[in-house]
């Protein structure tokens, strides 16, 4: 729980000292569950989602060109008159002009931002939390008499005692209180000293296994950590570390799965092929049996199920199974046929295992390259965040990961597939499938095509790095796009085309519908594919 009551106390002190009387210029959201408030000289990022809730000031904020939603328009130009932290609660309240109040309720899974006017709720940031429509400011319980109790020197006992004082206290407070008690002070005195410590202007960001954690107190010596002075730089550093670790952890997990999967698959198939090859080579050659039968036709009685003959390939005799319904010559022919089948199968398996060994080697090298990365738990924390060299190494592998994911998507999202002059052309089968083709399968540099102004399938031409796309390939793909559209019966059809990076989905767009930022148009006749 990094967002403690005392974190808000520090933020409140910062806002009142640095930005007293500031005005709200706008409120907007461009990431799910995150609100950005633009003030006179700073921005405030507020995250209302699990596993992380946060309020982090920022000197600048890069607003996206798309998917931006304006919120709380009533507050444009409103002046911040006063702020306060609700006693013993994780709630921060801004008193604004025109009778407005903005409530930041930082309660983890139930976090929300509530706008009131003259004490009445008028809007919620998260409208699904209907219980906040009846929000009333309520201080958290605090029982000072519980500070006088006698408490065992055990972390659980201290935590239970702390929670009988107030529910704002949690495990990290309990540990720090216990350390004070172990130094010879009473429970009550240890709590008061810990509260004073929480008001200090030094904060700590620690790495606990695969997480970045914000501390009001020095963490365990066993945890890598950095100390930051000032609530604003401390929260900025924490959020930076949190996102660095989260991205690294997700990419490492995805990479481990994606690079390990083909290696394990090719290893398994290779072992199966090798087992079949070894088995075929170890079996008696049917051709030899056919030769033995042909050399002993006179000695084989008709209608017998097996015969024992001298083996002139190996020392001793051989017992040969026969089909009693066939003549000795036909039985020999059956063994010659088995020999041809065995030889063909062996040739096929040997050819396949040669190709497979190349794929296995590539997959193994990719996996070895990936495993040179440090696991998330070993990522090094530095005073400027996690080790930039380790993050850079992950970015390099991520490029290979993205390519592998696109290849995997071919099997996961099947599309119509055509080839022209060595170029792959993919066509969506329906609206949803077209979205998957364009946004989950295609690379940003691939060429995207679609018939202009009418429903139709998305078409992707897989680009070749460093090569110009031949005009006949563009024309062929455009003709296919025309055929797989509502204008397939027209004589001449306009088809728009652009690199995939210039198309995007807008919020609320139905499957298949996209916005095109740049385009060219080619006129073609619809072409029915063979």
Short mmCIF file of C-alpha atoms in Angstrom, two decimals:
data_model
loop_
_atom_site.label_atom_id
_atom_site.label_comp_id
_atom_site.label_asym_id
_atom_site.label_seq_id
_atom_site.Cartn_x
_atom_site.Cartn_y
_atom_site.Cartn_z
CA UNK A 1 0.00 0.00 0.00
CA UNK A 2 2.28 2.84 -1.20
CA UNK A 3 -0.46 5.46 -1.12
CA UNK A 4 -0.71 5.99 2.57
CA UNK A 5 -2.57 8.71 4.47
CA UNK A 6 0.78 10.35 5.16
CA UNK A 7 1.68 10.35 1.46
CA UNK A 8 -1.37 12.56 0.93
CA UNK A 9 -0.31 14.76 3.85
CA UNK A 10 3.02 15.37 2.10
CA UNK A 11 1.27 16.09 -1.21
CA UNK A 12 -1.14 18.49 0.47
CA UNK A 13 1.77 20.37 2.05
CA UNK A 14 3.53 20.56 -1.34
CA UNK A 15 0.46 21.89 -3.18
CA UNK A 16 -0.26 24.55 -0.57
CA UNK A 17 3.34 25.76 -0.46
CA UNK A 18 4.19 25.57 -4.17
CA UNK A 19 0.88 26.13 -5.97
CA UNK A 20 -1.38 28.05 -3.63
CA UNK A 21 -4.30 29.62 -5.51
CA UNK A 22 -3.60 27.66 -8.70
CA UNK A 23 -6.29 27.26 -11.34
CA UNK A 24 -7.53 24.18 -13.23
CA UNK A 25 -7.17 24.61 -16.98
CA UNK A 26 -8.53 21.26 -18.07
CA UNK A 27 -9.13 17.65 -17.00
CA UNK A 28 -8.71 14.83 -19.49
CA UNK A 29 -8.02 11.11 -19.77
CA UNK A 30 -6.09 9.21 -22.41
CA UNK A 31 -5.32 6.06 -20.45
CA UNK A 32 -7.92 3.87 -18.86
CA UNK A 33 -8.51 4.75 -15.20
CA UNK A 34 -6.09 7.70 -15.27
CA UNK A 35 -7.08 11.37 -15.02
CA UNK A 36 -4.73 14.24 -15.88
CA UNK A 37 -5.41 17.65 -14.33
CA UNK A 38 -3.63 20.60 -15.95
CA UNK A 39 -2.92 23.38 -13.43
CA UNK A 40 -1.21 26.75 -13.88
CA UNK A 41 2.35 25.47 -13.70
CA UNK A 42 2.08 21.71 -13.37
CA UNK A 43 0.13 18.60 -14.25
CA UNK A 44 -1.34 16.11 -11.82
CA UNK A 45 -1.63 12.45 -12.91
CA UNK A 46 -4.18 10.49 -10.88
CA UNK A 47 -4.40 6.71 -11.29
CA UNK A 48 -7.54 5.00 -9.99
CA UNK A 49 -6.94 1.34 -10.71
CA UNK A 50 -5.42 -1.75 -9.19
CA UNK A 51 -2.86 -2.90 -8.43
CA UNK A 52 -1.69 0.71 -8.32
CA UNK A 53 -3.36 3.95 -7.28
CA UNK A 54 -1.31 7.11 -7.47
CA UNK A 55 -1.23 10.90 -7.56
CA UNK A 56 1.95 12.16 -9.19
CA UNK A 57 2.74 15.79 -10.10
CA UNK A 58 4.61 16.39 -13.35
CA UNK A 59 6.17 19.52 -14.88
CA UNK A 60 5.12 18.40 -18.35
CA UNK A 61 2.80 15.86 -19.89
CA UNK A 62 2.70 14.68 -23.51
CA UNK A 63 -0.89 14.74 -24.64
CA UNK A 64 -1.75 12.16 -27.28
CA UNK A 65 -3.29 13.15 -30.61
CA UNK A 66 -6.02 10.52 -30.32
CA UNK A 67 -8.18 8.73 -27.76
CA UNK A 68 -8.27 11.78 -25.48
CA UNK A 69 -11.48 12.26 -23.48
CA UNK A 70 -12.21 15.62 -21.87
CA UNK A 71 -13.66 15.28 -18.35
CA UNK A 72 -15.08 17.55 -15.63
CA UNK A 73 -15.58 20.50 -18.05
CA UNK A 74 -17.27 22.43 -15.19
CA UNK A 75 -13.85 22.85 -13.58
CA UNK A 76 -12.20 24.72 -16.47
CA UNK A 77 -10.87 27.95 -14.94
CA UNK A 78 -11.83 26.96 -11.38
CA UNK A 79 -9.51 28.23 -8.66
CA UNK A 80 -8.18 25.96 -5.92
CA UNK A 81 -9.16 27.83 -2.74
CA UNK A 82 -8.08 25.29 -0.12
CA UNK A 83 -7.08 21.65 0.25
CA UNK A 84 -7.22 19.18 3.10
CA UNK A 85 -6.56 15.51 3.84
CA UNK A 86 -9.43 13.77 5.61
CA UNK A 87 -8.13 12.79 9.10
CA UNK A 88 -6.97 9.17 9.28
CA UNK A 89 -8.18 8.48 5.73
CA UNK A 90 -6.66 8.08 2.28
CA UNK A 91 -8.79 10.90 0.89
CA UNK A 92 -7.66 14.32 -0.37
CA UNK A 93 -10.21 17.11 -0.93
CA UNK A 94 -9.82 20.28 -2.97
CA UNK A 95 -12.14 23.20 -2.28
CA UNK A 96 -12.69 25.08 -5.54
CA UNK A 97 -14.46 28.23 -6.66
CA UNK A 98 -18.20 28.18 -7.51
CA UNK A 99 -18.88 25.77 -4.65
CA UNK A 100 -17.10 22.81 -6.25
CA UNK A 101 -15.11 20.18 -4.37
CA UNK A 102 -12.89 17.54 -5.96
CA UNK A 103 -12.46 14.43 -3.85
CA UNK A 104 -9.54 12.06 -4.50
CA UNK A 105 -10.56 8.83 -2.78
CA UNK A 106 -7.39 6.70 -2.99
CA UNK A 107 -8.79 3.42 -1.70
CA UNK A 108 -7.00 0.89 -3.87
CA UNK A 109 -9.54 -1.28 -5.65
CA UNK A 110 -12.34 1.21 -4.88
CA UNK A 111 -10.38 4.36 -5.75
CA UNK A 112 -12.33 7.13 -7.45
CA UNK A 113 -12.45 10.87 -8.13
CA UNK A 114 -15.69 12.54 -7.08
CA UNK A 115 -16.92 16.00 -8.09
CA UNK A 116 -19.33 17.74 -5.73
CA UNK A 117 -21.05 21.12 -5.91
CA UNK A 118 -22.50 22.62 -2.76
CA UNK A 119 -22.11 19.22 -1.07
CA UNK A 120 -23.98 17.25 -3.77
CA UNK A 121 -22.24 14.68 -6.00
CA UNK A 122 -22.51 15.80 -9.63
CA UNK A 123 -20.04 13.51 -11.42
CA UNK A 124 -17.83 10.46 -10.85
CA UNK A 125 -14.61 9.65 -12.67
CA UNK A 126 -15.47 5.95 -12.40
CA UNK A 127 -19.24 5.94 -12.91
CA UNK A 128 -19.45 2.21 -12.17
CA UNK A 129 -18.84 2.86 -8.48
CA UNK A 130 -22.46 3.83 -7.79
CA UNK A 131 -21.87 3.81 -4.03
CA UNK A 132 -19.84 7.02 -4.46
CA UNK A 133 -22.96 8.90 -5.61
CA UNK A 134 -23.84 9.19 -1.91
CA UNK A 135 -20.31 10.15 -0.79
CA UNK A 136 -20.01 12.04 2.47
CA UNK A 137 -16.76 13.13 4.07
CA UNK A 138 -16.10 10.89 7.07
CA UNK A 139 -12.88 10.97 9.12
CA UNK A 140 -11.28 7.63 9.79
CA UNK A 141 -11.51 6.19 13.29
CA UNK A 142 -8.60 6.87 15.67
CA UNK A 143 -8.52 5.47 19.22
CA UNK A 144 -5.71 7.15 21.21
CA UNK A 145 -6.56 5.13 24.32
CA UNK A 146 -5.39 2.00 22.46
CA UNK A 147 -1.86 3.43 22.48
CA UNK A 148 -1.57 2.57 26.17
CA UNK A 149 -2.01 -1.18 25.73
CA UNK A 150 0.71 -3.71 26.41
CA UNK A 151 1.79 -5.46 23.19
CA UNK A 152 3.95 -8.55 22.60
CA UNK A 153 7.16 -8.06 20.64
CA UNK A 154 5.85 -9.88 17.58
CA UNK A 155 5.02 -8.31 14.21
CA UNK A 156 1.50 -9.76 14.03
CA UNK A 157 0.69 -8.66 17.57
CA UNK A 158 1.98 -5.15 16.81
CA UNK A 159 -0.06 -4.99 13.59
CA UNK A 160 -3.24 -6.07 15.41
CA UNK A 161 -2.61 -3.45 18.09
CA UNK A 162 -1.97 -0.75 15.47
CA UNK A 163 -5.23 -1.54 13.74
CA UNK A 164 -7.07 -1.19 17.01
CA UNK A 165 -5.70 2.37 17.06
CA UNK A 166 -6.50 3.13 13.38
CA UNK A 167 -6.97 1.21 10.15
CA UNK A 168 -4.54 3.52 8.32
CA UNK A 169 -1.63 1.52 9.73
CA UNK A 170 -0.29 -1.48 7.83
CA UNK A 171 2.56 -4.00 7.84
CA UNK A 172 5.38 -1.56 7.16
CA UNK A 173 4.27 0.63 10.03
CA UNK A 174 4.07 -2.46 12.24
CA UNK A 175 7.65 -3.44 11.42
CA UNK A 176 8.95 0.03 12.12
CA UNK A 177 6.99 0.24 15.40
CA UNK A 178 8.39 -3.15 16.43
CA UNK A 179 11.94 -1.95 15.74
CA UNK A 180 11.32 1.02 18.08
CA UNK A 181 9.83 -1.28 20.74
CA UNK A 182 12.86 -3.56 20.48
CA UNK A 183 14.97 -0.48 21.24
CA UNK A 184 13.24 -0.28 24.63
CA UNK A 185 10.28 2.09 24.23
CA UNK A 186 6.61 1.42 24.90
CA UNK A 187 4.09 0.64 22.18
CA UNK A 188 2.48 4.10 22.38
CA UNK A 189 5.80 5.91 22.28
CA UNK A 190 6.95 3.74 19.35
CA UNK A 191 3.76 4.60 17.39
CA UNK A 192 4.23 8.33 17.98
CA UNK A 193 7.88 8.17 16.90
CA UNK A 194 6.86 6.25 13.77
CA UNK A 195 4.21 8.86 12.91
CA UNK A 196 6.82 11.60 13.27
CA UNK A 197 9.16 9.60 11.04
CA UNK A 198 6.40 9.33 8.42
CA UNK A 199 6.30 13.13 8.26
CA UNK A 200 9.99 13.39 7.28
CA UNK A 201 10.72 14.59 3.76
CA UNK A 202 12.82 11.56 2.79
CA UNK A 203 11.29 8.65 0.92
CA UNK A 204 12.53 5.33 -0.38
CA UNK A 205 11.95 3.31 -3.55
CA UNK A 206 12.86 -0.33 -3.12
CA UNK A 207 12.88 -3.40 -5.34
CA UNK A 208 11.05 -6.25 -3.67
CA UNK A 209 11.42 -9.30 -5.92
CA UNK A 210 9.65 -8.21 -9.15
CA UNK A 211 8.02 -5.02 -7.87
CA UNK A 212 8.97 -1.41 -7.22
CA UNK A 213 7.72 -0.34 -3.78
CA UNK A 214 7.32 3.13 -2.25
CA UNK A 215 8.36 3.45 1.42
CA UNK A 216 7.89 6.20 3.98
CA UNK A 217 10.64 4.56 6.06
CA UNK A 218 14.01 2.97 5.28
CA UNK A 219 13.26 -0.56 3.99
CA UNK A 220 14.96 -3.79 5.05
CA UNK A 221 18.70 -3.79 4.36
CA UNK A 222 18.14 -6.91 2.24
CA UNK A 223 16.10 -4.91 -0.31
CA UNK A 224 17.90 -2.83 -2.97
CA UNK A 225 16.65 0.73 -2.51
CA UNK A 226 17.29 4.39 -3.24
CA UNK A 227 16.53 7.41 -1.07
CA UNK A 228 14.81 10.46 -2.59
CA UNK A 229 14.18 13.78 -0.87
CA UNK A 230 10.90 15.55 -1.59
CA UNK A 231 7.49 14.01 -2.16
CA UNK A 232 7.25 15.08 -5.82
CA UNK A 233 10.58 13.66 -7.08
CA UNK A 234 10.01 10.58 -4.90
CA UNK A 235 6.60 9.84 -6.43
CA UNK A 236 7.89 10.59 -9.93
CA UNK A 237 10.77 8.17 -9.42
CA UNK A 238 8.45 5.53 -7.98
CA UNK A 239 6.02 5.74 -10.91
CA UNK A 240 8.91 5.58 -13.39
CA UNK A 241 10.32 2.48 -11.66
CA UNK A 242 6.89 0.88 -11.43
CA UNK A 243 6.26 1.21 -15.17
CA UNK A 244 9.81 0.14 -16.05
CA UNK A 245 9.50 -3.00 -13.95
CA UNK A 246 5.95 -3.76 -15.12
CA UNK A 247 6.92 -3.48 -18.79
CA UNK A 248 10.13 -5.48 -18.32
CA UNK A 249 8.32 -8.21 -16.39
CA UNK A 250 5.57 -8.51 -19.02
CA UNK A 251 8.06 -8.57 -21.90
CA UNK A 252 10.25 -11.13 -20.14
CA UNK A 253 7.29 -13.40 -19.48
CA UNK A 254 6.03 -13.10 -23.05
CA UNK A 255 9.52 -13.63 -24.45
CA UNK A 256 10.22 -16.67 -22.30
CA UNK A 257 7.00 -18.23 -23.50
CA UNK A 258 7.38 -17.27 -27.15
CA UNK A 259 11.05 -18.18 -27.58
CA UNK A 260 10.78 -21.35 -25.52
CA UNK A 261 7.69 -22.58 -27.36
CA UNK A 262 9.28 -23.12 -30.83
CA UNK A 263 12.43 -24.57 -29.30
CA UNK A 264 10.44 -27.12 -27.31
CA UNK A 265 8.21 -27.86 -30.32
CA UNK A 266 11.14 -28.43 -32.71
CA UNK A 267 13.00 -30.45 -30.07
CA UNK A 268 9.99 -32.72 -29.60
CA UNK A 269 9.40 -33.18 -33.34
CA UNK A 270 13.11 -33.77 -33.94
CA UNK A 271 13.18 -36.47 -31.26
CA UNK A 272 10.10 -38.11 -32.81
CA UNK A 273 11.61 -38.08 -36.32
CA UNK A 274 14.93 -39.41 -35.04
CA UNK A 275 13.15 -42.20 -33.16
CA UNK A 276 11.33 -43.24 -36.35
CA UNK A 277 14.57 -43.11 -38.36
CA UNK A 278 16.41 -45.21 -35.76
CA UNK A 279 13.54 -47.71 -35.69
CA UNK A 280 13.46 -48.03 -39.51
CA UNK A 281 17.22 -48.49 -39.67
CA UNK A 282 17.19 -51.11 -36.92
CA UNK A 283 14.45 -53.20 -38.58
CA UNK A 284 15.30 -56.01 -40.99
CA UNK A 285 15.38 -54.73 -44.56
CA UNK A 286 12.24 -56.14 -46.31
CA UNK A 287 14.18 -56.24 -49.60
CA UNK A 288 16.52 -58.88 -48.14
CA UNK A 289 13.52 -60.98 -47.12
CA UNK A 290 12.11 -60.65 -50.64
CA UNK A 291 15.44 -61.86 -52.10
CA UNK A 292 15.49 -64.87 -49.72
CA UNK A 293 11.94 -65.82 -50.76
CA UNK A 294 12.74 -65.49 -54.48
CA UNK A 295 15.82 -67.70 -54.04
CA UNK A 296 13.73 -70.39 -52.33
CA UNK A 297 10.48 -70.44 -54.33
CA UNK A 298 10.83 -74.18 -54.93
CA UNK A 299 11.08 -74.87 -51.19
CA UNK A 300 7.92 -73.00 -50.16
CA UNK A 301 4.69 -74.96 -49.98
CA UNK A 302 1.50 -73.13 -51.03
CA UNK A 303 -0.89 -71.98 -48.25
CA UNK A 304 1.61 -71.87 -45.37
CA UNK A 305 1.62 -68.97 -42.87
CA UNK A 306 5.37 -68.97 -42.28
CA UNK A 307 8.48 -70.62 -43.56
CA UNK A 308 11.97 -71.21 -42.15
CA UNK A 309 14.77 -70.67 -44.68
CA UNK A 310 18.53 -70.28 -44.74
CA UNK A 311 19.53 -66.62 -44.28
CA UNK A 312 22.36 -65.80 -46.71
CA UNK A 313 22.64 -62.22 -45.34
CA UNK A 314 23.13 -63.17 -41.70
CA UNK A 315 24.40 -66.31 -40.02
CA UNK A 316 21.71 -68.95 -39.31
CA UNK A 317 18.11 -69.38 -40.45
CA UNK A 318 15.23 -66.90 -40.72
CA UNK A 319 11.52 -67.47 -40.13
CA UNK A 320 9.43 -65.44 -42.58
CA UNK A 321 5.72 -64.64 -42.18
CA UNK A 322 3.62 -65.28 -45.29
CA UNK A 323 0.11 -64.57 -46.50
CA UNK A 324 -1.31 -68.07 -47.09
CA UNK A 325 -3.72 -66.69 -49.71
CA UNK A 326 -0.82 -65.45 -51.89
CA UNK A 327 1.73 -67.33 -53.98
CA UNK A 328 5.41 -67.32 -52.94
CA UNK A 329 6.14 -64.79 -55.73
CA UNK A 330 3.34 -62.48 -54.52
CA UNK A 331 4.61 -62.73 -50.94
CA UNK A 332 8.06 -61.75 -52.20
CA UNK A 333 6.47 -58.85 -54.11
CA UNK A 334 4.76 -57.74 -50.87
CA UNK A 335 8.15 -57.52 -49.11
CA UNK A 336 9.63 -55.61 -52.08
CA UNK A 337 6.72 -53.17 -51.80
CA UNK A 338 7.38 -52.76 -48.06
CA UNK A 339 11.02 -52.05 -48.92
CA UNK A 340 9.99 -49.25 -51.33
CA UNK A 341 7.66 -47.77 -48.70
CA UNK A 342 10.36 -48.00 -46.04
CA UNK A 343 12.94 -46.40 -48.31
CA UNK A 344 10.57 -43.55 -49.24
CA UNK A 345 9.65 -42.94 -45.59
CA UNK A 346 13.30 -42.99 -44.53
CA UNK A 347 14.23 -40.53 -47.29
CA UNK A 348 11.36 -38.23 -46.31
CA UNK A 349 12.25 -38.33 -42.61
CA UNK A 350 15.94 -37.70 -43.30
CA UNK A 351 15.07 -34.70 -45.52
CA UNK A 352 12.65 -33.37 -42.91
CA UNK A 353 15.06 -33.80 -40.02
CA UNK A 354 17.70 -31.86 -41.97
CA UNK A 355 15.33 -28.89 -42.36
CA UNK A 356 14.16 -29.33 -38.78
CA UNK A 357 17.71 -29.16 -37.44
CA UNK A 358 18.13 -25.74 -39.07
CA UNK A 359 14.89 -24.51 -37.46
CA UNK A 360 15.89 -26.04 -34.14
CA UNK A 361 19.28 -24.32 -34.26
CA UNK A 362 17.64 -20.95 -35.01
CA UNK A 363 15.11 -21.44 -32.21
CA UNK A 364 17.88 -22.47 -29.81
CA UNK A 365 19.99 -19.41 -30.68
CA UNK A 366 16.96 -17.14 -30.21
CA UNK A 367 16.29 -18.72 -26.83
CA UNK A 368 19.96 -18.39 -25.82
CA UNK A 369 19.93 -14.71 -26.86
CA UNK A 370 16.77 -14.13 -24.88
CA UNK A 371 18.15 -15.83 -21.79
CA UNK A 372 21.13 -13.50 -21.71
CA UNK A 373 18.63 -10.97 -20.32
CA UNK A 374 18.47 -10.72 -16.56
CA UNK A 375 15.22 -12.01 -14.99
CA UNK A 376 12.95 -9.28 -13.55
CA UNK A 377 13.93 -10.27 -10.00
CA UNK A 378 17.59 -9.48 -10.85
CA UNK A 379 16.97 -6.13 -12.53
CA UNK A 380 19.36 -3.59 -10.97
CA UNK A 381 17.91 -0.51 -9.28
CA UNK A 382 19.99 2.66 -9.76
CA UNK A 383 19.47 6.25 -8.48
CA UNK A 384 17.90 7.07 -11.87
CA UNK A 385 15.59 4.08 -12.08
CA UNK A 386 16.30 0.56 -13.26
CA UNK A 387 19.57 -0.10 -15.09
CA UNK A 388 19.27 1.57 -18.54
CA UNK A 389 21.60 -0.98 -20.16
CA UNK A 390 19.42 -3.85 -18.99
CA UNK A 391 16.29 -2.04 -20.21
CA UNK A 392 17.97 -1.34 -23.56
CA UNK A 393 18.89 -5.01 -23.94
CA UNK A 394 15.24 -5.94 -23.39
CA UNK A 395 14.14 -3.44 -26.07
CA UNK A 396 16.48 -5.05 -28.59
CA UNK A 397 15.10 -8.51 -27.84
CA UNK A 398 11.56 -7.10 -27.89
CA UNK A 399 11.96 -6.28 -31.59
CA UNK A 400 12.66 -9.94 -32.24
CA UNK A 401 9.80 -10.83 -29.93
CA UNK A 402 7.38 -8.65 -31.94
CA UNK A 403 8.43 -10.39 -35.14
CA UNK A 404 7.93 -13.80 -33.53
CA UNK A 405 4.50 -12.74 -32.27
CA UNK A 406 3.45 -11.75 -35.78
CA UNK A 407 4.52 -15.15 -37.05
CA UNK A 408 2.60 -16.86 -34.27
CA UNK A 409 -0.45 -14.74 -35.15
CA UNK A 410 -0.57 -16.38 -38.59
CA UNK A 411 -1.69 -19.61 -36.95
CA UNK A 412 -3.82 -17.92 -34.34
CA UNK A 413 -5.66 -15.62 -36.76
CA UNK A 414 -6.12 -17.35 -40.13
CA UNK A 415 -6.66 -15.07 -43.13
CA UNK A 416 -7.02 -15.52 -46.87
CA UNK A 417 -3.49 -15.81 -48.23
CA UNK A 418 -2.20 -15.09 -51.74
CA UNK A 419 1.25 -14.65 -53.28
CA UNK A 420 2.42 -12.40 -56.09
CA UNK A 421 6.02 -12.08 -57.30
CA UNK A 422 7.29 -13.46 -54.00
CA UNK A 423 5.16 -11.10 -51.86
CA UNK A 424 2.62 -12.36 -49.30
CA UNK A 425 -0.87 -10.82 -49.45
CA UNK A 426 -3.34 -11.39 -46.60
CA UNK A 427 -7.06 -10.61 -46.66
CA UNK A 428 -9.48 -10.50 -43.73
CA UNK A 429 -12.45 -12.86 -43.80
CA UNK A 430 -14.86 -10.60 -41.92
CA UNK A 431 -14.89 -7.33 -39.96
CA UNK A 432 -13.43 -8.73 -36.74
CA UNK A 433 -10.90 -10.83 -38.64
CA UNK A 434 -9.87 -7.72 -40.61
CA UNK A 435 -9.15 -5.85 -37.35
CA UNK A 436 -7.00 -8.76 -36.19
CA UNK A 437 -5.17 -8.73 -39.52
CA UNK A 438 -4.46 -4.99 -39.39
CA UNK A 439 -3.72 -4.49 -35.70
CA UNK A 440 -2.44 -7.82 -34.35
CA UNK A 441 -0.78 -9.39 -37.39
CA UNK A 442 0.51 -6.64 -39.67
CA UNK A 443 3.72 -4.73 -39.05
CA UNK A 444 3.55 -0.93 -39.12
CA UNK A 445 5.57 -0.85 -42.35
CA UNK A 446 3.30 -3.31 -44.18
CA UNK A 447 1.00 -1.83 -46.83
CA UNK A 448 -2.70 -1.64 -45.96
CA UNK A 449 -5.44 -1.55 -48.65
CA UNK A 450 -9.21 -1.13 -48.59
CA UNK A 451 -11.89 -0.18 -51.09
CA UNK A 452 -12.77 3.48 -50.65
CA UNK A 453 -16.05 4.46 -48.96
CA UNK A 454 -17.77 1.04 -48.95
CA UNK A 455 -17.58 -2.06 -46.71
CA UNK A 456 -14.90 -4.57 -47.61
CA UNK A 457 -12.07 -6.70 -46.31
CA UNK A 458 -8.79 -5.24 -45.07
CA UNK A 459 -5.83 -6.29 -47.25
CA UNK A 460 -2.19 -6.39 -46.11
CA UNK A 461 0.89 -6.71 -48.29
CA UNK A 462 3.86 -7.97 -46.29
CA UNK A 463 6.69 -5.57 -47.09
CA UNK A 464 10.29 -6.66 -47.68
CA UNK A 465 12.88 -4.50 -45.86
CA UNK A 466 14.96 -2.34 -48.18
CA UNK A 467 12.93 -3.18 -51.32
CA UNK A 468 10.43 -1.10 -53.26
CA UNK A 469 7.05 -2.76 -53.76
CA UNK A 470 6.57 -3.70 -57.44
CA UNK A 471 3.58 -1.98 -59.05
CA UNK A 472 2.15 -5.28 -60.28
CA UNK A 473 1.97 -6.52 -56.66
CA UNK A 474 0.14 -3.35 -55.57
CA UNK A 475 -2.26 -3.62 -58.52
CA UNK A 476 -2.92 -7.31 -57.86
CA UNK A 477 -3.62 -6.74 -54.15
CA UNK A 478 -5.87 -3.78 -54.94
CA UNK A 479 -7.85 -5.92 -57.41
CA UNK A 480 -8.34 -8.52 -54.68
CA UNK A 481 -9.46 -5.79 -52.26
CA UNK A 482 -12.00 -4.67 -54.88
CA UNK A 483 -13.29 -8.20 -55.29
CA UNK A 484 -13.69 -8.76 -51.54
CA UNK A 485 -15.91 -5.69 -51.14
CA UNK A 486 -19.40 -4.41 -51.87
CA UNK A 487 -18.15 -3.11 -55.24
CA UNK A 488 -17.01 -6.47 -56.61
CA UNK A 489 -19.41 -6.17 -59.59
CA UNK A 490 -18.26 -2.66 -60.63
CA UNK A 491 -16.08 -2.16 -63.68
CA UNK A 492 -13.56 0.14 -62.02
CA UNK A 493 -13.07 0.51 -58.26
CA UNK A 494 -11.06 3.08 -56.21
CA UNK A 495 -8.84 1.37 -53.63
CA UNK A 496 -7.05 3.37 -50.93
CA UNK A 497 -3.65 2.26 -49.72
CA UNK A 498 -1.20 3.45 -47.06
CA UNK A 499 1.42 2.04 -44.68
CA UNK A 500 -0.28 0.26 -41.80
CA UNK A 501 1.07 2.86 -39.31
CA UNK A 502 -1.28 5.47 -40.77
CA UNK A 503 -4.50 3.69 -39.83
CA UNK A 504 -6.04 3.66 -36.35
CA UNK A 505 -9.09 2.63 -34.38
CA UNK A 506 -11.08 5.39 -32.73
CA UNK A 507 -12.88 4.87 -29.48
CA UNK A 508 -16.27 3.31 -30.21
CA UNK A 509 -15.46 2.24 -33.78
CA UNK A 510 -17.24 -1.02 -34.71
CA UNK A 511 -15.17 -3.99 -35.97
CA UNK A 512 -13.61 -3.33 -39.37
CA UNK A 513 -13.98 0.47 -39.28
CA UNK A 514 -10.77 2.51 -39.08
CA UNK A 515 -9.58 6.07 -39.56
CA UNK A 516 -6.98 6.66 -42.28
CA UNK A 517 -4.58 9.56 -41.73
CA UNK A 518 -2.76 9.42 -45.08
CA UNK A 519 -3.73 7.60 -48.23
CA UNK A 520 -3.22 7.19 -51.95
CA UNK A 521 -5.81 5.79 -54.34
CA UNK A 522 -5.45 3.36 -57.23
CA UNK A 523 -8.22 2.51 -59.73
CA UNK A 524 -8.47 -1.21 -60.54
CA UNK A 525 -10.83 -3.85 -61.87
CA UNK A 526 -12.06 -6.42 -59.30
CA UNK A 527 -10.17 -9.69 -59.69
CA UNK A 528 -11.72 -13.00 -58.67
CA UNK A 529 -8.90 -15.12 -57.22
CA UNK A 530 -8.26 -18.55 -58.65
#
